Amino acid sequence: MSYLHLKVPPTRDVRLKPCNAYGGSLCDLVDGQKTGCLSANGRAFAQATGCQLTLSMGMAASIPNTVVIYHGPVGCGAGSLALSGQSKESQLARGNDDAVGRVWMSTCLSEVDIVSGGEKKLEAAILEAERRFRPHAIFIGNTCVPAIIGDDIDNVATRLQDRVNARIIPLHCEGFKTRFVATAYDIVYHGILRYLLGSEPERKPIVADDLEEIAYRKRAARTVNLLNVGSMGYVDEVELVRLLNAIGLEANVYPCFTSPEKFVKVKDAALSVSICATHDDYFVKHLQEHYGVPYVLNTIPIGTDNVRLWLLDVADFFGLREEALKVIAAEEEELSRALAPFKKFFEGKTAFVSTGEIRAGAQACMLERDLGMRVVGIRAHHYDEFGEIVFENFKGREDVAINVAANQPFEQVNLINRLKPDVFLGHGNSNVWAAKQGIPTLPIYGPVNSYLGYKGIFEVATRLERILANPNWYRTLGETVDLPYKDTWYDSDPYTYIRQSQDAA
Amino acid sequence: MAALIEKPRFTCPLGGALATVGALPKAVAILHASQGCGGNSIGALMQAAGHTGSGYCGGASIPTSAIGEQQIVFGGEERLKEQLDSTREVVDADLLVVITGCTAELIGDDLEAVLRGYRAVDDGRPPLVHASGAGFKGNSYFGYDSVLKALFRDYVQPAAVKKKGRVNLWGLPPALDVFWEGNLIELRRVLEGIGLTVNTFFTKKDTLPELRKAAEAELNIVVSPVNGVSAAEVFKELHGVDHLIADLPIGAKATASFLREVGKKLALDPTGVESFIKTEQAGYYHFFNRLSDSYADLDFQRYLAIVADTTYAVALSRFATHELGWLTKLVAVTDPTDPEDRPAIVERFQGGLDDPEGTVAFETDTSQVSSRLFERWPKPDGSRYYRPFSPAFVIGSRLDKDFADSIGAGHLSVSYPISNRVVLNRGYAGYTGALHLVEDIFSVLVAKR
């Protein structure tokens, strides 16, 4: 499927035909996805979501020793203002003592530039980024405006590459080009594959040491690429590396928080291990095609079922199934003892889950199978061919509301009002709307907390128990805040404004 | 506008307009823009503005037409109409404000036609105004003015007769002034103290019906030399109300001159004004002077670097010089300014700084603030008797923490962005606000005790 010869990779809309507007049964969703007929669904009432630019550049900016340049009007990228401290903390946590936090620039396109073009400004910004920061790489994020007026950022990058030491990586992540924010992952990986891996010179020692070379090869044969696009906190990385170590493997983590000069080693690993197909399918498939690195992509290691599946996928590749089963048995036994005191507490409690499809399915499964809670609703940002495996457990479950939406709090509040779950586990910017309905919330991912592996199961259990132990803050919020919807909305079908593809505008 | 800005301390007009609409009671913004413009603004407006939150219909709830490739090619008017209709069905709003983003304005949608169509139907639907938010037109300060102008033009009702003692006050853009609401509450309080009826549009005490009657005022007070000034011009032209452009008053001295200035402009009885000032001043110094023992024993005087937008830079430099007795050696003005406006801005620092020309730098880029300081203070030269920039303090934004750390200075986030503090009703203006500022600054100095 290689797209690396293209300057601009295809959007998810075209490549995977996902759906992001659906409400109904899981069965119809799975079938509809296969025929591709849900992909064109839209909404007659829509609310603010992210765009691929914000996600692309957020991911790029987490890579140390880089500068990101937003080529566009001044507001594109302003979301970074909330994160400048946090990025530094994430790097410090990984032992990067020189962490400086994210560095970004804007080319501040003005009305004059709309007429005369913005390429000169982009040139100036690249040279200034090189002069001020001497970064290893400079990511250029193209925004809506220069795409419409026809700036050629690839040409600028090519023209300037000889004049700067930094690798210039143009990213075509214009917001209007895709309805699926997850296209951002493909965009950044495309940039890494095309400009960092494709052209990075091999740094060979002047005097080759055969012994060292053999040792490296031997080690590489047992080393995997563990992929983190930013949704995994450091504690989760540590847990997954621990499990991989336990079956005799080593892991290097890419691409977030890893300095670009280390990326060249990605090609040498024996296997790429994804924790989420939504993130990594584009990257791992290209790594296999171009560099012969195979991959596993089935699931996210959340909950014992999916941790087992994930670890066995990896183990099977190396012929380590026996070792893995031993590790799993020991881990599951220890965990089950640790979880035993919580079981009674969670019994009969209901939960609602809302986040990206892979995490949503696996987390919902974990809540039921590991904690004994009952899941009453699952919302996924989008749904595509990779969702089926993690939603397996919910097939035929008519008691679970299935909604596909990138945020869209109006649908969420309608559902929550009907289902009244005991707790809501959601993505950033969606939790608050459940909280305003008086429902206690647990952020479903985050940079400092543990979610993955066996440790993640225990940690989520303790945090849920803590949150439910005193929900007063949420209750008070629910009683004292007004939501912006008319009373009639809560009596309406939550999916009133979903446009089926045949009548798409 | 500049060729590039590193870590701009503001967002686009759309972001500024969103924050402004979000601060009006039960007003709802509808974005006619790309799908991500709202999402991108969320972090900038919420977490970076002292964790101010999504409010009534902000954050991920902002209704959006989500312009995509289809609308870029075929136009976005139909999609906007659909979104206006559905928003009316779902959302409970007293006022709707359509904010257009870059894509909508580039493809040339006929907004006026859509607005006319909406307004032609009289079925009790909420009033609708339009504010331009295209990113290429400026920054979020522009967006604040853009919404104010739209309101003054299409929402405020003309009033032939002006009411004595009634004033409007603005100039502090919500979110971009992280302390806007606390500041407005205090400024309203002190103006009420000298007998005025005050309309500040954006506080809990303000209402949309009152905003609608804003043209009955006899004076508009803009507490910023830059923000809201062009909106005041529009107000004057449409409604015949004059304006007074004042600096944001922080502390007893600045607030007293502010009140006297307003009193003079409105020809108020000076006895009433002076009597209020006297009472407030006594209350203020009653608390302010509690600091005296520690200030005297621990030498709390500092060299100061201010990194802030024009409004705050002017206000803080006066406060530091006259109330704290500090020595301001660098003022980095971080909002973009036209070179031809700069002499006038520097002039505003007269009385607040000994040497405005030598102290003020116009610097939008975070990493360059340090260079601006060491153009004004000798660089370390390794000599035994080098005089360091110490003891020092930096009043800036969250972005300036690294700079403060690099010179061993204390640091307090006062200017936008502030992601490392939570701000609720705190303000720094007037008497009450200045006491909060004193508490916050000196708490940094004693934090390790």
CSV table of N, CA, C and O in Angstrom, one decimal, chain A residues 43-51 73-75 77-79 81-82 84-85 88 102 104-111 114 121 125 132 144-145 148 176-179 407 409 429 433 436 483-486 497 499 505, chain B residues 1-8 10-12 34-36 39-40 42-44 47 54-56 58 60-64 69-70 72 79 82-83 86-92 102 135-136 138 365 368 398-399 402 416:
chain,number,residue,atom,x,y,z
A,43,ARG,N,-23.7,15.4,10.1
A,43,ARG,CA,-24.6,15.9,11.1
A,43,ARG,C,-25.2,17.3,10.7
A,43,ARG,O,-24.5,18.1,10.2
A,44,ALA,N,-26.5,17.4,10.9
A,44,ALA,CA,-27.1,18.7,10.6
A,44,ALA,C,-26.9,19.7,11.7
A,44,ALA,O,-27.1,20.9,11.5
A,45,PHE,N,-26.6,19.2,12.9
A,45,PHE,CA,-26.1,20.0,14.0
A,45,PHE,C,-24.8,19.5,14.4
A,45,PHE,O,-24.7,18.3,14.7
A,46,ALA,N,-23.8,20.3,14.4
A,46,ALA,CA,-22.4,19.9,14.7
A,46,ALA,C,-21.8,20.8,15.7
A,46,ALA,O,-22.1,22.0,15.8
A,47,GLN,N,-20.9,20.2,16.5
A,47,GLN,CA,-20.2,21.0,17.5
A,47,GLN,C,-18.7,20.9,17.2
A,47,GLN,O,-18.2,20.0,16.5
A,48,ALA,N,-17.9,21.8,17.9
A,48,ALA,CA,-16.5,22.0,17.6
A,48,ALA,C,-15.8,20.7,17.9
A,48,ALA,O,-16.0,20.0,18.9
A,49,THR,N,-14.8,20.3,17.0
A,49,THR,CA,-14.0,19.2,17.3
A,49,THR,C,-12.5,19.6,17.0
A,49,THR,O,-12.3,20.8,16.8
A,50,GLY,N,-11.6,18.7,17.1
A,50,GLY,CA,-10.2,19.1,16.7
A,50,GLY,C,-10.1,19.0,15.2
A,50,GLY,O,-11.0,18.7,14.5
A,51,CYS,N,-8.9,19.3,14.8
A,51,CYS,CA,-8.5,19.1,13.3
A,51,CYS,C,-7.2,18.4,13.3
A,51,CYS,O,-6.5,18.3,14.2
A,73,PRO,N,-2.3,31.6,9.6
A,73,PRO,CA,-2.7,32.7,10.4
A,73,PRO,C,-2.3,32.4,11.9
A,73,PRO,O,-2.1,31.2,12.2
A,74,VAL,N,-2.3,33.4,12.7
A,74,VAL,CA,-1.6,33.3,14.0
A,74,VAL,C,-2.4,32.3,15.0
A,74,VAL,O,-1.7,31.8,15.9
A,75,GLY,N,-3.6,32.1,14.7
A,75,GLY,CA,-4.3,31.3,15.7
A,75,GLY,C,-4.1,29.8,15.6
A,75,GLY,O,-4.2,29.1,16.6
A,77,GLY,N,-2.7,26.5,16.1
A,77,GLY,CA,-1.7,26.1,17.0
A,77,GLY,C,-1.7,26.7,18.4
A,77,GLY,O,-1.0,26.4,19.2
A,78,ALA,N,-2.7,27.6,18.5
A,78,ALA,CA,-2.8,28.3,19.8
A,78,ALA,C,-3.1,27.4,21.0
A,78,ALA,O,-2.8,27.7,22.1
A,79,GLY,N,-3.6,26.2,20.6
A,79,GLY,CA,-3.9,25.2,21.7
A,79,GLY,C,-2.6,24.8,22.4
A,79,GLY,O,-2.7,24.4,23.6
A,81,LEU,N,-0.6,26.7,23.7
A,81,LEU,CA,-0.4,27.6,24.9
A,81,LEU,C,-0.7,26.9,26.2
A,81,LEU,O,-0.2,27.3,27.2
A,82,ALA,N,-1.7,25.9,26.1
A,82,ALA,CA,-2.1,25.3,27.3
A,82,ALA,C,-1.1,24.2,27.8
A,82,ALA,O,-1.2,23.7,28.9
A,84,SER,N,2.6,24.1,27.3
A,84,SER,CA,4.0,24.4,27.2
A,84,SER,C,4.7,23.8,28.4
A,84,SER,O,5.8,23.3,28.3
A,85,GLY,N,4.1,23.8,29.6
A,85,GLY,CA,4.7,23.3,30.7
A,85,GLY,C,4.7,21.8,30.7
A,85,GLY,O,5.6,21.1,31.1
A,88,LYS,N,7.3,19.7,28.8
A,88,LYS,CA,8.6,19.7,29.4
A,88,LYS,C,8.6,18.6,30.5
A,88,LYS,O,9.5,17.8,30.6
A,102,ARG,N,7.8,22.5,24.5
A,102,ARG,CA,7.7,22.6,23.1
A,102,ARG,C,8.0,24.0,22.5
A,102,ARG,O,7.8,25.0,23.2
A,104,TRP,N,7.4,26.3,19.3
A,104,TRP,CA,6.6,26.5,18.0
A,104,TRP,C,6.7,27.9,17.5
A,104,TRP,O,6.9,28.9,18.3
A,105,MET,N,6.4,28.1,16.3
A,105,MET,CA,6.4,29.4,15.6
A,105,MET,C,5.2,29.5,14.7
A,105,MET,O,4.7,28.5,14.2
A,106,SER,N,4.8,30.7,14.5
A,106,SER,CA,3.7,30.9,13.5
A,106,SER,C,4.2,31.8,12.4
A,106,SER,O,4.9,32.8,12.7
A,107,THR,N,3.8,31.6,11.2
A,107,THR,CA,4.2,32.5,10.1
A,107,THR,C,3.2,33.7,10.0
A,107,THR,O,3.4,34.6,9.2
A,108,CYS,N,2.2,33.7,10.8
A,108,CYS,CA,1.3,34.8,11.0
A,108,CYS,C,0.8,35.4,9.6
A,108,CYS,O,1.0,36.5,9.3
A,109,LEU,N,0.2,34.5,8.8
A,109,LEU,CA,-0.2,35.0,7.5
A,109,LEU,C,-1.3,36.1,7.6
A,109,LEU,O,-2.2,36.0,8.4
A,110,SER,N,-1.1,37.2,6.9
A,110,SER,CA,-2.0,38.3,7.0
A,110,SER,C,-2.8,38.4,5.7
A,110,SER,O,-2.6,37.7,4.7
A,111,GLU,N,-3.6,39.4,5.6
A,111,GLU,CA,-4.4,39.7,4.4
A,111,GLU,C,-3.5,39.9,3.2
A,111,GLU,O,-3.8,39.5,2.1
A,114,ILE,N,-2.4,36.7,1.8
A,114,ILE,CA,-3.4,36.0,1.0
A,114,ILE,C,-3.3,36.4,-0.5
A,114,ILE,O,-3.5,35.5,-1.3
A,121,LYS,N,7.5,34.1,3.9
A,121,LYS,CA,7.5,34.1,5.3
A,121,LYS,C,7.9,32.8,5.9
A,121,LYS,O,8.5,32.7,6.9
A,125,ALA,N,10.9,31.9,8.4
A,125,ALA,CA,10.7,31.2,9.7
A,125,ALA,C,11.6,30.0,9.8
A,125,ALA,O,12.1,29.8,10.9
A,132,ARG,N,18.0,30.2,15.8
A,132,ARG,CA,17.7,30.4,17.2
A,132,ARG,C,17.9,29.1,18.0
A,132,ARG,O,18.4,29.1,19.1
A,144,CYS,N,-5.2,25.6,6.6
A,144,CYS,CA,-6.2,25.8,5.6
A,144,CYS,C,-5.8,26.9,4.6
A,144,CYS,O,-5.9,26.7,3.4
A,145,VAL,N,-5.4,28.0,5.2
A,145,VAL,CA,-5.2,29.2,4.3
A,145,VAL,C,-4.2,29.0,3.3
A,145,VAL,O,-4.5,29.2,2.1
A,148,ILE,N,-5.4,26.8,0.5
A,148,ILE,CA,-6.3,27.4,-0.4
A,148,ILE,C,-5.7,28.4,-1.4
A,148,ILE,O,-6.0,28.4,-2.6
A,176,PHE,N,-9.3,21.5,6.8
A,176,PHE,CA,-10.6,21.2,6.1
A,176,PHE,C,-10.5,20.0,5.2
A,176,PHE,O,-11.5,19.5,4.7
A,177,LYS,N,-9.3,19.4,5.1
A,177,LYS,CA,-9.1,18.3,4.2
A,177,LYS,C,-9.7,16.9,4.6
A,177,LYS,O,-9.9,16.0,3.8
A,178,THR,N,-9.9,16.8,5.9
A,178,THR,CA,-10.4,15.5,6.4
A,178,THR,C,-11.4,15.7,7.6
A,178,THR,O,-11.2,16.7,8.4
A,179,ARG,N,-12.4,14.9,7.6
A,179,ARG,CA,-13.3,14.9,8.8
A,179,ARG,C,-12.8,14.0,9.9
A,179,ARG,O,-13.3,14.0,11.0
A,407,ASN,N,-16.6,13.7,19.8
A,407,ASN,CA,-17.1,14.6,20.8
A,407,ASN,C,-18.6,14.8,20.7
A,407,ASN,O,-19.4,14.1,21.2
A,409,PRO,N,-20.9,16.9,22.2
A,409,PRO,CA,-21.5,16.7,23.6
A,409,PRO,C,-23.1,16.7,23.6
A,409,PRO,O,-23.6,16.1,24.5
A,429,ASN,N,-12.1,17.1,27.1
A,429,ASN,CA,-13.1,17.9,26.6
A,429,ASN,C,-14.5,17.3,26.5
A,429,ASN,O,-15.5,17.9,26.1
A,433,TRP,N,-18.8,17.6,30.2
A,433,TRP,CA,-20.2,17.7,30.0
A,433,TRP,C,-21.0,16.6,30.8
A,433,TRP,O,-22.1,16.8,31.1
A,436,LYS,N,-21.0,18.0,34.3
A,436,LYS,CA,-22.0,19.0,34.5
A,436,LYS,C,-23.4,18.4,34.7
A,436,LYS,O,-24.4,19.1,35.0
A,483,LEU,N,-26.8,23.5,31.6
A,483,LEU,CA,-26.4,23.1,30.3
A,483,LEU,C,-27.1,23.9,29.2
A,483,LEU,O,-28.2,24.4,29.5
A,484,PRO,N,-26.4,24.0,28.1
A,484,PRO,CA,-27.0,25.0,27.1
A,484,PRO,C,-28.1,24.4,26.2
A,484,PRO,O,-28.4,25.0,25.2
A,485,TYR,N,-28.7,23.3,26.6
A,485,TYR,CA,-29.7,22.7,25.7
A,485,TYR,C,-31.1,22.9,26.2
A,485,TYR,O,-31.4,23.0,27.4
A,486,LYS,N,-32.0,23.0,25.2
A,486,LYS,CA,-33.4,23.1,25.5
A,486,LYS,C,-33.9,21.8,26.2
A,486,LYS,O,-33.5,20.8,25.8
A,497,TYR,N,-30.0,14.4,14.6
A,497,TYR,CA,-29.3,15.2,13.6
A,497,TYR,C,-28.3,14.5,12.8
A,497,TYR,O,-27.5,15.1,12.1
A,499,ARG,N,-27.2,12.7,9.7
A,499,ARG,CA,-27.7,12.6,8.3
A,499,ARG,C,-27.2,11.3,7.7
A,499,ARG,O,-26.0,11.0,7.7
A,505,ALA,N,-25.6,16.2,2.5
A,505,ALA,CA,-25.6,17.5,1.8
A,505,ALA,C,-24.4,17.6,0.9
A,505,ALA,O,-23.4,17.0,1.3
B,1,MET,N,1.7,42.8,9.8
B,1,MET,CA,2.0,41.9,10.9
B,1,MET,C,3.4,41.3,10.7
B,1,MET,O,4.0,41.2,9.6
B,2,ALA,N,4.0,40.9,11.8
B,2,ALA,CA,5.4,40.4,11.8
B,2,ALA,C,5.5,39.2,10.8
B,2,ALA,O,4.6,38.6,10.5
B,3,ALA,N,6.8,38.9,10.4
B,3,ALA,CA,7.0,37.8,9.5
B,3,ALA,C,6.8,36.5,10.2
B,3,ALA,O,6.3,35.6,9.7
B,4,LEU,N,7.1,36.5,11.5
B,4,LEU,CA,6.9,35.2,12.2
B,4,LEU,C,6.8,35.6,13.7
B,4,LEU,O,7.3,36.7,14.1
B,5,ILE,N,6.1,34.8,14.5
B,5,ILE,CA,6.1,35.0,15.9
B,5,ILE,C,6.3,33.6,16.5
B,5,ILE,O,5.7,32.6,16.1
B,6,GLU,N,7.3,33.6,17.5
B,6,GLU,CA,7.5,32.4,18.2
B,6,GLU,C,6.6,32.4,19.4
B,6,GLU,O,6.5,33.3,20.2
B,7,LYS,N,5.9,31.3,19.6
B,7,LYS,CA,4.9,31.1,20.7
B,7,LYS,C,4.0,32.3,20.9
B,7,LYS,O,4.1,33.0,21.9
B,8,PRO,N,3.2,32.7,19.9
B,8,PRO,CA,2.4,33.9,20.0
B,8,PRO,C,1.5,33.8,21.3
B,8,PRO,O,0.9,32.7,21.6
B,10,PHE,N,-1.3,34.9,22.1
B,10,PHE,CA,-2.7,35.2,21.7
B,10,PHE,C,-3.1,34.3,20.7
B,10,PHE,O,-2.3,33.5,20.1
B,11,THR,N,-4.4,34.2,20.3
B,11,THR,CA,-4.8,33.4,19.2
B,11,THR,C,-5.3,34.3,18.1
B,11,THR,O,-5.0,35.5,18.1
B,12,CYS,N,-6.2,33.7,17.3
B,12,CYS,CA,-6.7,34.5,16.1
B,12,CYS,C,-7.9,35.3,16.5
B,12,CYS,O,-8.5,35.1,17.6
B,34,SER,N,-13.7,26.0,9.7
B,34,SER,CA,-13.3,24.6,9.5
B,34,SER,C,-13.6,23.9,10.8
B,34,SER,O,-13.7,24.6,11.9
B,35,GLN,N,-13.7,22.6,10.8
B,35,GLN,CA,-14.2,21.9,12.0
B,35,GLN,C,-13.3,22.0,13.2
B,35,GLN,O,-13.7,22.0,14.3
B,36,GLY,N,-12.0,22.2,12.9
B,36,GLY,CA,-11.0,22.2,14.1
B,36,GLY,C,-10.8,23.6,14.7
B,36,GLY,O,-10.1,23.7,15.8
B,39,GLY,N,-12.0,23.5,18.3
B,39,GLY,CA,-11.2,22.6,19.1
B,39,GLY,C,-9.8,23.2,19.4
B,39,GLY,O,-9.3,23.1,20.5
B,40,ASN,N,-9.2,23.8,18.4
B,40,ASN,CA,-7.9,24.5,18.5
B,40,ASN,C,-7.9,25.6,19.5
B,40,ASN,O,-7.0,25.8,20.3
B,42,ILE,N,-10.0,25.8,22.1
B,42,ILE,CA,-10.4,25.4,23.4
B,42,ILE,C,-9.2,25.5,24.4
B,42,ILE,O,-9.4,26.0,25.5
B,43,GLY,N,-8.1,24.9,24.1
B,43,GLY,CA,-7.0,24.9,25.0
B,43,GLY,C,-6.5,26.3,25.3
B,43,GLY,O,-6.2,26.6,26.4
B,44,ALA,N,-6.5,27.1,24.2
B,44,ALA,CA,-6.0,28.4,24.4
B,44,ALA,C,-6.9,29.3,25.3
B,44,ALA,O,-6.5,30.1,26.0
B,47,GLN,N,-7.6,26.2,29.4
B,47,GLN,CA,-6.5,25.9,30.3
B,47,GLN,C,-5.5,27.0,30.3
B,47,GLN,O,-4.9,27.3,31.3
B,54,SER,N,-15.2,25.9,30.2
B,54,SER,CA,-15.9,26.0,28.9
B,54,SER,C,-17.1,26.9,29.0
B,54,SER,O,-17.7,27.3,28.0
B,55,GLY,N,-17.6,27.2,30.3
B,55,GLY,CA,-18.7,28.1,30.4
B,55,GLY,C,-20.0,27.5,29.9
B,55,GLY,O,-20.1,26.3,29.9
B,56,TYR,N,-20.9,28.4,29.5
B,56,TYR,CA,-22.2,27.9,29.1
B,56,TYR,C,-22.3,27.0,27.9
B,56,TYR,O,-22.7,25.9,27.9
B,58,GLY,N,-19.3,26.7,25.6
B,58,GLY,CA,-18.0,26.8,25.0
B,58,GLY,C,-17.4,25.4,24.9
B,58,GLY,O,-18.1,24.4,24.8
B,60,ALA,N,-16.1,22.0,23.8
B,60,ALA,CA,-16.5,21.1,22.7
B,60,ALA,C,-17.9,21.3,22.3
B,60,ALA,O,-18.4,20.6,21.4
B,61,SER,N,-18.7,22.2,23.0
B,61,SER,CA,-20.1,22.4,22.7
B,61,SER,C,-20.4,23.5,21.7
B,61,SER,O,-21.5,23.7,21.3
B,62,ILE,N,-19.3,24.2,21.3
B,62,ILE,CA,-19.5,25.3,20.4
B,62,ILE,C,-20.2,24.9,19.0
B,62,ILE,O,-19.5,24.1,18.3
B,63,PRO,N,-21.4,25.3,18.7
B,63,PRO,CA,-21.9,24.9,17.4
B,63,PRO,C,-21.0,25.4,16.3
B,63,PRO,O,-20.5,26.5,16.3
B,64,THR,N,-20.8,24.5,15.3
B,64,THR,CA,-19.9,24.8,14.2
B,64,THR,C,-20.4,24.2,12.9
B,64,THR,O,-20.9,23.1,12.8
B,69,GLU,N,-14.0,20.2,2.5
B,69,GLU,CA,-13.7,20.4,1.1
B,69,GLU,C,-14.9,20.8,0.2
B,69,GLU,O,-14.8,21.6,-0.7
B,70,GLN,N,-16.0,20.1,0.6
B,70,GLN,CA,-17.2,20.3,-0.2
B,70,GLN,C,-17.7,21.8,-0.2
B,70,GLN,O,-18.0,22.4,-1.2
B,72,ILE,N,-15.7,24.3,0.6
B,72,ILE,CA,-14.7,25.2,0.0
B,72,ILE,C,-15.0,25.3,-1.5
B,72,ILE,O,-14.8,26.4,-2.1
B,79,ARG,N,-24.9,25.2,4.3
B,79,ARG,CA,-24.5,24.5,5.5
B,79,ARG,C,-24.7,25.4,6.8
B,79,ARG,O,-25.1,25.0,7.8
B,82,GLU,N,-28.4,25.6,7.6
B,82,GLU,CA,-28.8,24.3,8.3
B,82,GLU,C,-28.3,24.4,9.8
B,82,GLU,O,-29.1,24.0,10.7
B,83,GLN,N,-27.1,24.8,10.0
B,83,GLN,CA,-26.5,24.9,11.4
B,83,GLN,C,-27.3,25.9,12.2
B,83,GLN,O,-27.5,25.7,13.4
B,86,SER,N,-30.7,24.3,13.1
B,86,SER,CA,-30.5,23.2,14.1
B,86,SER,C,-30.1,23.7,15.4
B,86,SER,O,-30.5,23.2,16.5
B,87,THR,N,-29.3,24.7,15.4
B,87,THR,CA,-28.8,25.3,16.7
B,87,THR,C,-30.0,25.9,17.4
B,87,THR,O,-30.2,25.8,18.7
B,88,ARG,N,-30.9,26.6,16.7
B,88,ARG,CA,-32.1,27.1,17.3
B,88,ARG,C,-33.0,26.0,18.0
B,88,ARG,O,-33.6,26.2,19.0
B,89,GLU,N,-33.0,24.9,17.3
B,89,GLU,CA,-33.8,23.8,17.8
B,89,GLU,C,-33.2,23.2,19.1
B,89,GLU,O,-34.0,22.8,20.0
B,90,VAL,N,-31.9,23.1,19.1
B,90,VAL,CA,-31.3,22.3,20.2
B,90,VAL,C,-30.8,23.2,21.4
B,90,VAL,O,-31.0,22.8,22.5
B,91,VAL,N,-30.3,24.4,21.0
B,91,VAL,CA,-29.6,25.2,22.0
B,91,VAL,C,-30.5,26.3,22.6
B,91,VAL,O,-31.2,26.9,21.8
B,92,ASP,N,-30.4,26.5,23.8
B,92,ASP,CA,-31.2,27.5,24.5
B,92,ASP,C,-30.3,28.8,24.6
B,92,ASP,O,-29.4,28.8,25.5
B,102,CYS,N,-11.3,31.7,8.8
B,102,CYS,CA,-10.5,31.9,7.5
B,102,CYS,C,-11.2,31.3,6.3
B,102,CYS,O,-11.4,32.0,5.3
B,135,GLY,N,-8.5,34.5,10.7
B,135,GLY,CA,-7.2,34.6,11.4
B,135,GLY,C,-6.3,35.6,10.7
B,135,GLY,O,-5.4,36.2,11.3
B,136,PHE,N,-6.4,35.7,9.4
B,136,PHE,CA,-5.5,36.5,8.6
B,136,PHE,C,-5.7,38.0,8.8
B,136,PHE,O,-5.0,38.9,8.3
B,138,GLY,N,-5.9,39.5,11.8
B,138,GLY,CA,-5.3,40.0,13.0
B,138,GLY,C,-5.2,39.0,14.1
B,138,GLY,O,-4.9,37.8,13.8
B,365,ASP,N,8.4,37.6,20.9
B,365,ASP,CA,9.0,36.2,20.9
B,365,ASP,C,9.6,35.9,22.2
B,365,ASP,O,10.5,36.5,22.7
B,368,GLN,N,13.3,35.5,23.0
B,368,GLN,CA,14.2,36.7,22.8
B,368,GLN,C,14.1,37.7,23.9
B,368,GLN,O,14.8,38.7,24.0
B,398,ARG,N,3.0,32.3,31.9
B,398,ARG,CA,3.6,31.0,32.1
B,398,ARG,C,4.8,30.8,31.2
B,398,ARG,O,5.8,30.1,31.6
B,399,LEU,N,4.8,31.4,30.0
B,399,LEU,CA,5.9,31.1,29.1
B,399,LEU,C,7.2,31.7,29.6
B,399,LEU,O,8.3,31.3,29.1
B,402,ASP,N,10.7,29.9,32.3
B,402,ASP,CA,12.1,29.5,32.0
B,402,ASP,C,13.1,30.7,32.0
B,402,ASP,O,14.2,30.5,32.5
B,416,TYR,N,-1.3,36.8,30.0
B,416,TYR,CA,-1.7,35.6,29.2
B,416,TYR,C,-0.5,35.0,28.5
B,416,TYR,O,0.2,35.8,27.9
